[in-house]
């Protein structure tokens, strides 16, 4: 029996306008299928931002079947989750401002096409975006997710932002049947809150951003071709040494 195969391809948004356009179209279709018409991250502003990292899941026969983005926080520009929560939780701006000096990015725009559902693509995209955060200088990450997807960022070291909303949650948002959850990854270098197995995978992807792995996040085998190398990317050897030491500690 032939194993399904996908490529996880990372790039800076302006480098691939064709893939950005496809990302927007597919994401909007998935949102429409869930009855969601307005999402703050569902604009095309990010497509020309060189600090926006895009990761797409590409299938040979089915085309683009998933995607996720990592957008850098810049003073004077609101992140998508800031725009979303400004009325519900005005303190979000102070929270973001406090994290920005460390290098902060928001994970947003996660989607998985229904034609390739059930293979755990959101899990793989969550791994990949966390893996690339450090090489692009984002030592802190935030995200606003639906309650039913909270487990994905949590496994990669995210925790709830308990100082806003109801312990980080926003019931009945963005629609009545959903609860939004605001989360933060307080240390993307050593990932102290990540599950041990996931931490090892993330360290591996950082040390070897191009590799092929047999994955089964949903119980179904999937051959994943990781292509996470990015242009203009540099991480000091002291950072890699810290990653390696932490990896050895948890594998001992």
XYZ file of C-alpha atoms in Angstrom:
252
model
C 0.000 0.000 0.000
C 1.413 3.380 -1.062
C 2.050 5.866 1.761
C 0.650 9.361 1.262
C 3.299 12.060 0.917
C 3.313 15.834 1.437
C 5.916 18.579 1.432
C 5.992 21.251 4.132
C 7.510 24.244 2.388
C 8.492 27.431 4.260
C 9.134 30.798 2.608
C 8.984 34.542 3.193
C 5.656 35.810 1.881
C 6.904 38.158 -0.904
C 9.061 35.408 -2.405
C 6.061 33.330 -3.558
C 3.061 35.475 -4.529
C 1.564 32.465 -6.348
C 1.512 30.335 -3.201
C 0.269 33.275 -1.102
C -2.692 33.708 -3.455
C -3.522 30.026 -3.263
C -3.176 30.124 0.534
C -5.713 32.971 0.771
C -8.226 31.266 -1.500
C -8.040 27.885 0.228
C -8.138 29.387 3.730
C -11.241 31.441 2.917
C -12.985 28.356 1.585
C -12.266 26.405 4.783
C -13.565 29.306 6.914
C -16.708 29.548 4.785
C -17.306 25.821 5.266
C -17.341 26.448 9.039
C -19.694 29.422 8.674
C -17.011 31.970 9.589
C -16.879 35.014 7.350
C -14.743 37.470 9.324
C -11.319 36.597 10.730
C -8.757 39.309 11.402
C -5.867 37.309 9.919
C -7.793 36.611 6.710
C -6.534 39.636 4.756
C -3.893 39.976 2.069
C -1.730 42.539 3.916
C 0.776 39.885 4.945
C 1.506 38.796 1.371
C 4.025 41.634 0.870
C 5.592 41.486 4.336
C 9.155 40.032 4.258
C 8.885 39.333 8.006
C 5.869 37.082 7.463
C 6.855 33.415 7.277
C 4.457 31.138 5.423
C 4.424 27.336 5.584
C 2.254 25.350 3.197
C 1.479 21.651 2.895
C 1.725 20.518 -0.721
C 0.330 17.220 -2.042
C 1.392 15.957 -5.469
C -2.138 15.215 -6.672
C -4.315 17.395 -4.421
C -2.270 20.592 -4.474
C -2.089 22.834 -1.429
C -3.882 21.076 1.429
C -2.890 23.188 4.445
C -1.117 26.298 5.611
C 0.001 28.421 8.540
C 1.755 31.775 9.022
C 4.120 33.416 11.495
C 3.860 37.224 11.574
C 6.389 39.385 13.400
C 5.185 41.995 15.887
C 6.306 45.491 14.897
C 5.693 48.655 16.909
C 2.915 50.696 15.336
C 1.330 47.677 13.636
C -1.275 45.495 15.333
C -0.969 41.737 15.118
C -4.113 39.933 13.891
C -4.980 38.740 17.413
C -4.595 42.296 18.753
C -7.154 43.510 16.217
C -9.438 40.626 17.163
C -9.290 41.157 20.927
C -8.888 44.923 21.234
C -12.532 45.436 22.224
C -12.886 42.278 24.311
C -9.509 42.604 26.083
C -7.858 46.044 25.726
C -4.935 44.757 27.861
C -3.801 42.622 24.931
C -1.816 45.592 23.600
C 0.204 45.840 26.833
C 0.812 42.084 26.805
C 2.110 42.210 23.234
C 4.277 45.278 23.940
C 5.942 43.498 26.869
C 6.841 40.501 24.685
C 7.991 42.423 21.592
C 11.573 43.221 22.784
C 12.353 39.475 22.879
C 11.374 39.059 19.220
C 7.685 38.173 18.968
C 5.658 36.456 16.300
C 2.022 35.456 16.043
C 1.049 32.066 14.661
C -2.101 32.558 12.598
C -4.024 31.477 9.533
C -3.920 27.725 10.255
C -6.123 25.717 7.891
C -6.453 22.201 6.513
C -8.404 21.410 3.340
C -11.269 18.972 3.811
C -10.083 16.954 0.800
C -7.049 15.890 2.847
C -8.511 15.777 6.353
C -7.708 13.097 8.904
C -3.936 12.962 8.348
C -2.946 15.360 11.139
C -1.755 18.156 8.848
C -2.530 20.864 11.494
C -0.260 19.021 13.942
C 2.593 18.934 11.429
C 2.162 22.600 10.508
C 2.193 23.536 14.208
C 5.479 21.671 14.630
C 6.990 23.325 11.574
C 6.062 26.887 12.507
C 7.476 26.437 16.010
C 10.676 24.991 14.538
C 11.279 28.028 12.298
C 10.501 30.620 14.991
C 14.008 30.663 16.463
C 15.986 30.877 13.196
C 13.946 33.966 12.240
C 14.570 35.599 15.619
C 11.190 35.130 17.265
C 11.957 33.948 20.791
C 8.364 34.430 21.889
C 5.185 33.410 20.083
C 1.491 34.049 20.579
C -1.639 32.651 18.960
C -5.418 32.853 19.130
C -6.954 29.455 18.474
C -10.310 27.721 18.641
C -10.855 25.564 21.719
C -10.817 22.370 19.634
C -7.321 23.089 18.281
C -5.734 24.202 21.582
C -3.972 20.858 21.938
C -1.751 21.572 18.913
C 0.046 24.686 20.255
C 0.027 23.267 23.785
C 2.060 20.243 22.703
C 4.651 22.642 21.249
C 5.128 24.677 24.421
C 2.263 27.198 24.383
C 0.336 28.031 27.545
C -2.787 30.145 28.072
C -2.456 33.913 28.495
C -4.271 33.867 31.810
C -4.185 37.633 32.345
C -6.749 38.367 29.628
C -10.303 37.177 29.030
C -11.565 34.366 31.237
C -8.191 32.838 32.040
C -7.167 33.291 28.442
C -10.456 32.129 26.920
C -13.177 34.047 25.076
C -16.437 32.050 24.982
C -18.773 32.486 21.996
C -16.065 34.100 19.881
C -15.780 34.495 16.921
C -19.137 32.696 16.592
C -21.599 31.394 19.173
C -20.440 27.767 19.011
C -16.726 28.552 19.414
C -14.441 29.535 22.265
C -11.259 31.386 21.353
C -8.120 30.716 23.413
C -5.228 33.210 23.640
C -1.870 31.468 24.136
C 1.812 32.341 24.453
C 5.016 30.350 24.025
C 7.279 32.022 26.626
C 10.545 30.478 25.407
C 10.914 29.180 21.859
C 14.612 28.422 22.376
C 14.399 25.656 24.992
C 10.635 25.051 24.827
C 10.260 24.161 28.526
C 6.490 23.633 28.289
C 6.558 21.384 25.217
C 5.887 17.662 25.398
C 9.181 15.789 25.490
C 8.675 13.902 22.212
C 7.615 17.088 20.445
C 10.586 18.988 21.863
C 12.943 16.416 20.364
C 11.247 16.711 16.970
C 11.494 20.511 17.058
C 15.183 20.401 17.951
C 15.739 17.944 15.076
C 13.965 20.216 12.580
C 16.037 23.191 13.708
C 19.299 21.344 13.335
C 18.239 19.776 10.007
C 15.477 21.922 8.445
C 15.521 19.789 5.281
C 14.710 16.154 5.973
C 12.212 13.390 5.259
C 10.341 11.744 8.111
C 7.660 9.095 8.410
C 4.955 10.715 10.539
C 1.590 9.493 11.837
C 0.048 12.277 13.966
C -3.462 10.903 13.372
C -2.535 7.227 13.269
C -2.264 7.162 9.473
C 1.247 6.902 7.967
C 2.390 10.002 6.102
C 5.736 10.662 4.451
C 6.634 14.277 5.179
C 9.274 16.156 3.202
C 10.326 19.082 5.382
C 11.729 22.047 3.484
C 12.047 24.689 6.203
C 15.168 26.546 5.021
C 14.555 30.287 4.800
C 16.443 33.082 3.073
C 18.395 35.603 5.176
C 18.286 33.315 8.173
C 21.043 33.076 10.770
C 21.182 31.666 14.271
C 24.338 32.006 16.347
C 26.233 28.872 17.287
C 25.615 29.572 20.960
C 21.895 29.146 20.293
C 22.461 25.847 18.501
C 24.691 24.725 21.363
C 21.862 25.421 23.797
C 19.468 23.440 21.601
C 21.901 20.536 21.376
C 22.545 20.466 25.140
C 18.820 20.519 25.862
C 18.224 17.795 23.314
C 20.876 15.587 24.923
C 19.404 16.207 28.373
C 15.945 15.035 27.380
C 17.203 12.071 25.360
C 19.403 10.731 28.143
